Amino acid sequence: MDIDEIAKKIANGNRRALARAITLVESARPDHREQSALLLEAASGIGRQAIRIGLSGTPGAGKSTFIESFGMMLVKNGLKVAVIAVDPSSTRSGGSILGDKTRMERLSRETNAFIRPSPSQSYLGGVTRRSWEVVALCETAGFDIVLVETVGVGQSETLAAEMTDIFALLLAPAGGDELQGVKRGIMEIADIILVNKADGDLKSAAKRTCADYSGALRLLRKRPQDPENHPKAIAVSALFEESLDTAWNEMRSIIDWRKSEGHFELRRKRQAQFWFEEEVRSSLLKMLQTPELRSAMDNGARSVANGTDTPIAAAQKVLELLNSDKRKVRS
């Protein structure tokens, strides 16, 4: 693979080259990891930036419908939109349906939109391990907005905030638990809360839910990176495309304020540091896959299952073996 040629094609907006590059960075093969590192280095030299928007929410909140309607509005405003839709992988087979592109039929036909479903591969936090790299490739391809749709599983789904400029939380009205508004976790890091399905019989319930969350947000401690009167809760209807422009204007105002105050670049730098540390951690875990350590792990698992060792004692034996290997390498 000619890395420089692929990088040039991506920079020129070649969809096939972008799709091929994403497949490359999502691969776990060692040779592909080496190639993807070179490709990302070449892509970073191009120096393009997009507005990165993360979107999370509970299943059934209408994330795919919202992204399609929101994306269509952005495209009509002359913007190029990329969507990274993370789909949960089966814990049994490891497979994923990857049906988000099918659900976004209108947006998938737009020439200024690009939708890429990706399997979570059982990676926790709502995104894939390589989503950060996929976002970088979409920026290189010249997209103005990159939307990252998370799996949508609950309050621990916060990793999307470590790769985006705006983290939006999408909620359904009449959820039945007003205390969610003052819980920590995903509520604490949301930059904007969108109460979807504010239409038909649910319109009044959506407005009440929006008011409840607006009051709850005032109880949370204000963050330095938030402008006055933020974060906000806004009632929207993705089905009837109502108040989507209001949500977009709020997102832009947050971005503009953060850029003027220096928070935008600082956030990007901290995110880069976070993913550097994440890469180191995951690489260290790979060291456990060597034949000797894999055998020690299997032996430890059997001893724990048989009651011969406690989990802590068995883990200590594996770590001692790992440390002895490190000492052999240094000597």
Coordinates of C-alpha atoms in Angstrom, one line a residue:
M1 CA 0.0 0.0 0.0
D2 CA 1.3 3.4 -1.0
I3 CA 0.6 5.4 2.2
D4 CA 1.3 8.8 0.7
E5 CA -0.9 8.1 -2.3
I6 CA -3.8 7.0 0.0
A7 CA -3.4 10.1 2.1
K8 CA -3.5 12.4 -1.0
K9 CA -6.7 10.6 -2.2
I10 CA -8.3 11.1 1.2
A11 CA -7.4 14.8 1.2
N12 CA -9.0 15.1 -2.2
G13 CA -12.2 13.7 -0.9
N14 CA -12.0 10.2 -2.4
R15 CA -14.6 8.1 -0.6
R16 CA -13.2 4.8 -1.6
A17 CA -9.8 5.7 -0.3
L18 CA -11.4 7.0 3.0
A19 CA -13.3 3.8 3.4
R20 CA -10.2 1.7 2.7
A21 CA -8.2 3.7 5.2
I22 CA -10.9 3.3 8.0
T23 CA -10.8 -0.5 7.4
L24 CA -7.1 -0.3 7.8
V25 CA -7.0 1.6 11.1
E26 CA -9.8 -0.7 12.5
S27 CA -7.8 -3.8 11.8
A28 CA -5.9 -5.5 14.6
R29 CA -3.3 -7.2 12.4
P30 CA 0.2 -6.1 13.4
D31 CA 1.2 -5.1 9.8
H32 CA -2.0 -3.1 9.4
R33 CA -1.2 -1.3 12.7
E34 CA 2.2 -0.3 11.3
Q35 CA 0.6 1.0 8.1
S36 CA -2.2 2.8 9.9
A37 CA 0.4 4.6 12.1
L38 CA 2.2 5.9 9.0
L39 CA -1.1 6.9 7.3
L40 CA -2.3 8.8 10.4
E41 CA 1.1 10.6 10.5
A42 CA 0.7 11.6 6.9
A43 CA -2.9 12.7 7.5
S44 CA -2.0 14.8 10.5
G45 CA 0.4 16.8 8.3
I46 CA -2.5 18.1 6.2
G47 CA -3.8 20.0 9.2
R48 CA -7.5 20.1 8.6
Q49 CA -10.0 20.5 11.5
A50 CA -13.7 19.7 11.7
I51 CA -16.2 20.3 14.4
R52 CA -16.6 17.0 16.3
I53 CA -19.9 16.3 17.8
G54 CA -20.5 13.2 20.0
L55 CA -24.1 12.0 20.5
S56 CA -25.1 9.5 23.2
G57 CA -28.4 8.4 24.7
T58 CA -30.5 5.5 25.9
P59 CA -31.8 3.0 23.3
G60 CA -35.0 4.2 21.9
A61 CA -34.3 7.9 22.3
G62 CA -34.1 8.3 18.5
K63 CA -30.4 8.8 17.9
S64 CA -30.4 7.5 14.3
T65 CA -33.5 9.6 13.4
F66 CA -32.0 12.7 15.1
I67 CA -28.6 12.2 13.3
E68 CA -30.3 11.9 9.9
S69 CA -32.5 14.9 10.4
F70 CA -29.7 16.9 11.9
G71 CA -27.3 15.8 9.2
M72 CA -29.7 16.7 6.5
M73 CA -30.1 20.2 8.0
L74 CA -26.3 20.7 8.0
V75 CA -26.0 19.5 4.4
K76 CA -28.7 21.9 3.3
N77 CA -26.6 24.7 5.0
G78 CA -23.7 23.8 2.7
L79 CA -21.7 21.7 5.2
K80 CA -20.1 18.3 4.6
V81 CA -21.0 15.8 7.2
A82 CA -19.4 12.5 8.3
V83 CA -21.2 10.1 10.6
I84 CA -19.4 7.4 12.6
A85 CA -22.1 5.1 14.0
V86 CA -20.9 2.6 16.5
D87 CA -22.9 -0.6 16.7
P88 CA -22.7 -3.0 19.6
S89 CA -20.9 -6.3 19.0
S90 CA -22.3 -9.6 20.2
T91 CA -20.6 -11.0 23.3
R92 CA -21.2 -14.5 21.9
S93 CA -20.3 -14.3 18.2
G94 CA -18.5 -11.0 18.1
G95 CA -20.6 -9.9 15.1
S96 CA -22.5 -6.6 14.6
I97 CA -25.6 -5.8 12.6
L98 CA -24.2 -2.4 11.4
G99 CA -27.6 -1.3 10.3
D100 CA -27.3 2.5 11.0
K101 CA -26.6 3.4 7.4
T102 CA -29.8 1.6 6.4
R103 CA -31.8 3.6 9.0
M104 CA -30.3 6.9 7.6
E105 CA -31.6 6.3 4.1
R106 CA -32.0 10.0 3.1
L107 CA -28.6 11.1 4.5
S108 CA -26.8 8.1 2.9
R109 CA -27.8 9.4 -0.5
E110 CA -26.4 12.8 0.0
T111 CA -23.1 13.5 -1.9
N112 CA -21.9 15.7 1.0
A113 CA -22.5 13.1 3.6
F114 CA -20.5 10.0 4.6
I115 CA -21.8 7.3 7.0
R116 CA -19.5 4.7 8.4
P117 CA -21.0 2.0 10.8
S118 CA -18.3 0.5 13.0
P119 CA -18.5 -2.5 15.4
S120 CA -17.8 -1.8 19.1
Q121 CA -15.9 -5.1 19.3
S122 CA -16.9 -5.2 23.0
Y123 CA -14.9 -2.1 23.7
L124 CA -16.4 -0.3 26.7
G125 CA -17.3 3.4 26.8
G126 CA -19.8 3.6 23.8
V127 CA -17.2 3.9 21.0
T128 CA -14.6 1.7 19.3
R129 CA -11.0 1.6 20.3
R130 CA -10.1 3.2 16.9
S131 CA -12.9 5.8 16.7
W132 CA -10.4 8.6 17.5
E133 CA -8.3 7.6 14.4
V134 CA -11.4 7.4 12.2
V135 CA -12.4 10.9 13.3
A136 CA -9.0 12.1 12.3
L137 CA -9.3 10.5 8.8
C138 CA -12.7 12.2 8.3
E139 CA -11.2 15.5 9.1
T140 CA -8.4 14.9 6.6
A141 CA -11.1 14.1 4.0
G142 CA -12.4 17.7 4.3
F143 CA -15.7 17.1 6.3
D144 CA -16.9 20.2 8.2
I145 CA -18.8 18.2 10.8
V146 CA -18.0 14.7 12.2
L147 CA -20.8 13.1 14.2
V148 CA -20.0 10.2 16.5
E149 CA -23.0 8.2 17.5
T150 CA -22.3 6.0 20.5
V151 CA -23.7 2.5 21.2
G152 CA -26.2 4.0 23.7
V153 CA -26.0 1.9 26.8
G154 CA -26.1 4.1 29.9
Q155 CA -24.3 6.5 32.2
S156 CA -20.8 5.1 31.8
E157 CA -20.7 5.9 28.1
T158 CA -18.4 8.8 28.3
L159 CA -15.4 8.0 26.0
A160 CA -17.1 9.9 23.1
A161 CA -16.4 13.1 25.1
E162 CA -12.7 12.3 24.9
M163 CA -12.7 12.6 21.1
T164 CA -15.3 15.4 20.4
D165 CA -15.7 19.1 20.8
I166 CA -19.3 18.9 21.8
F167 CA -20.9 16.1 23.6
A168 CA -24.7 16.0 23.3
L169 CA -27.0 13.7 25.3
L170 CA -30.2 12.7 23.7
L171 CA -33.1 11.7 25.9
A172 CA -36.7 10.5 25.4
P173 CA -39.5 12.3 27.3
A174 CA -41.2 10.9 30.3
G175 CA -38.3 8.6 31.2
G176 CA -39.8 8.1 34.7
D177 CA -36.8 9.0 36.8
E178 CA -36.2 12.7 37.4
L179 CA -33.2 11.9 39.7
Q180 CA -31.2 11.0 36.6
G181 CA -30.8 14.7 36.2
V182 CA -28.6 15.0 39.3
K183 CA -26.6 11.8 38.8
R184 CA -23.0 12.0 38.0
G185 CA -21.3 10.3 35.0
I186 CA -22.7 11.0 31.6
M187 CA -24.9 13.9 32.8
E188 CA -21.9 15.6 34.3
I189 CA -19.9 15.8 31.0
A190 CA -22.8 16.6 28.6
D191 CA -22.4 20.0 26.9
I192 CA -26.0 20.1 25.7
I193 CA -29.0 17.9 26.5
L194 CA -31.6 17.3 23.8
V195 CA -35.0 16.0 24.7
N196 CA -36.2 14.3 21.5
K197 CA -39.8 13.3 20.4
A198 CA -41.2 16.7 21.4
D199 CA -44.2 16.2 19.0
G200 CA -47.7 14.7 19.1
D201 CA -48.9 13.3 22.4
L202 CA -45.4 13.5 23.8
K203 CA -44.9 17.2 23.2
S204 CA -46.1 18.3 26.6
A205 CA -44.1 15.5 28.3
A206 CA -41.0 16.5 26.5
K207 CA -41.4 20.1 27.6
R208 CA -41.8 19.0 31.2
T209 CA -38.8 16.7 30.9
C210 CA -36.8 19.6 29.5
A211 CA -37.8 21.8 32.4
D212 CA -36.8 19.1 34.9
Y213 CA -33.4 18.7 33.4
S214 CA -32.9 22.5 33.1
G215 CA -33.4 22.7 36.8
A216 CA -31.2 19.8 37.5
L217 CA -28.4 21.2 35.4
R218 CA -28.3 24.3 37.6
L219 CA -27.5 22.1 40.6
L220 CA -24.4 20.7 38.9
R221 CA -21.2 22.7 39.5
K222 CA -20.4 25.0 36.6
R223 CA -17.3 24.0 34.6
P224 CA -14.6 26.5 33.4
Q225 CA -15.1 25.4 29.8
D226 CA -18.8 26.4 29.8
P227 CA -20.1 29.8 28.8
E228 CA -22.8 31.5 30.9
N229 CA -26.2 29.7 31.2
H230 CA -24.7 26.4 29.9
P231 CA -25.2 23.5 29.6
K232 CA -28.8 23.8 28.4
A233 CA -31.7 21.4 27.8
I234 CA -33.6 21.8 24.6
A235 CA -36.7 20.1 23.4
V236 CA -36.4 18.9 19.8
S237 CA -38.4 16.8 17.3
A238 CA -36.2 14.8 14.9
L239 CA -39.2 13.3 13.2
F240 CA -40.7 16.7 12.3
E241 CA -37.3 18.4 12.2
E242 CA -38.3 21.0 14.8
S243 CA -35.8 23.1 16.8
L244 CA -32.8 21.4 15.2
D245 CA -31.5 24.8 14.1
T246 CA -31.8 26.0 17.7
A247 CA -29.7 23.0 18.8
W248 CA -27.1 23.7 16.1
N249 CA -26.9 27.4 17.0
E250 CA -26.3 26.5 20.7
M251 CA -23.6 24.1 19.7
R252 CA -21.9 26.8 17.6
S253 CA -22.1 29.4 20.3
I254 CA -20.4 27.0 22.7
I255 CA -17.6 26.2 20.1
D256 CA -17.1 29.9 19.3
W257 CA -16.9 30.9 23.0
R258 CA -14.4 28.1 23.8
K259 CA -12.2 29.1 20.8
S260 CA -12.2 32.7 21.9
E261 CA -11.3 31.7 25.5
G262 CA -8.7 29.1 24.6
H263 CA -10.6 26.1 25.9
F264 CA -11.1 24.6 22.4
E265 CA -7.4 23.9 21.7
L266 CA -6.7 22.9 25.3
R267 CA -9.4 20.3 25.1
R268 CA -7.9 18.9 21.9
K269 CA -4.5 18.7 23.5
R270 CA -5.9 16.9 26.5
Q271 CA -7.7 14.5 24.3
A272 CA -4.6 13.7 22.4
Q273 CA -2.8 12.9 25.7
F274 CA -5.7 10.7 26.8
W275 CA -5.5 8.6 23.6
F276 CA -1.8 8.3 23.9
E277 CA -2.2 6.9 27.3
E278 CA -5.0 4.6 26.1
E279 CA -2.7 3.3 23.4
V280 CA 0.0 2.5 25.9
R281 CA -2.4 0.7 28.2
S282 CA -3.9 -1.4 25.4
S283 CA -0.4 -2.3 24.1
L284 CA 0.6 -3.4 27.5
L285 CA -2.4 -5.7 27.6
K286 CA -1.3 -7.2 24.3
M287 CA 1.9 -8.4 26.0
L288 CA -0.3 -10.9 27.8
Q289 CA -1.0 -12.6 24.5
T290 CA 2.6 -14.1 24.1
P291 CA 2.6 -17.9 24.3
E292 CA 4.3 -18.1 27.7
L293 CA 2.0 -15.5 29.4
R294 CA -1.1 -16.9 27.7
S295 CA -0.2 -20.2 29.2
A296 CA 0.3 -18.6 32.6
M297 CA -3.1 -16.9 32.2
D298 CA -4.8 -20.2 31.4
N299 CA -3.2 -21.9 34.3
G300 CA -4.2 -19.0 36.6
A301 CA -7.8 -19.2 35.4
R302 CA -7.9 -22.9 36.1
S303 CA -6.5 -22.5 39.6
V304 CA -9.0 -19.8 40.4
A305 CA -11.9 -22.0 39.0
N306 CA -10.7 -25.0 41.1
G307 CA -10.3 -22.9 44.2
T308 CA -6.6 -23.5 44.4
D309 CA -5.8 -19.8 44.2
T310 CA -7.7 -16.6 44.9
P311 CA -8.0 -14.2 41.9
I312 CA -5.5 -11.9 43.5
A313 CA -2.9 -14.6 44.2
A314 CA -3.2 -16.0 40.6
A315 CA -2.9 -12.5 39.2
Q316 CA 0.3 -11.9 41.2
K317 CA 1.9 -15.0 39.7
V318 CA 1.2 -13.7 36.2
L319 CA 2.6 -10.3 37.0
E320 CA 5.7 -11.8 38.5
L321 CA 6.3 -13.7 35.3
L322 CA 5.7 -10.5 33.3
N323 CA 8.3 -8.6 35.4
S324 CA 10.8 -11.4 35.1
D325 CA 10.5 -11.2 31.3
K326 CA 11.1 -7.5 31.5
R327 CA 14.3 -8.1 33.5
K328 CA 15.5 -10.6 31.0
V329 CA 15.1 -8.1 28.2
R330 CA 17.0 -5.4 30.1
S331 CA 19.9 -7.7 30.9

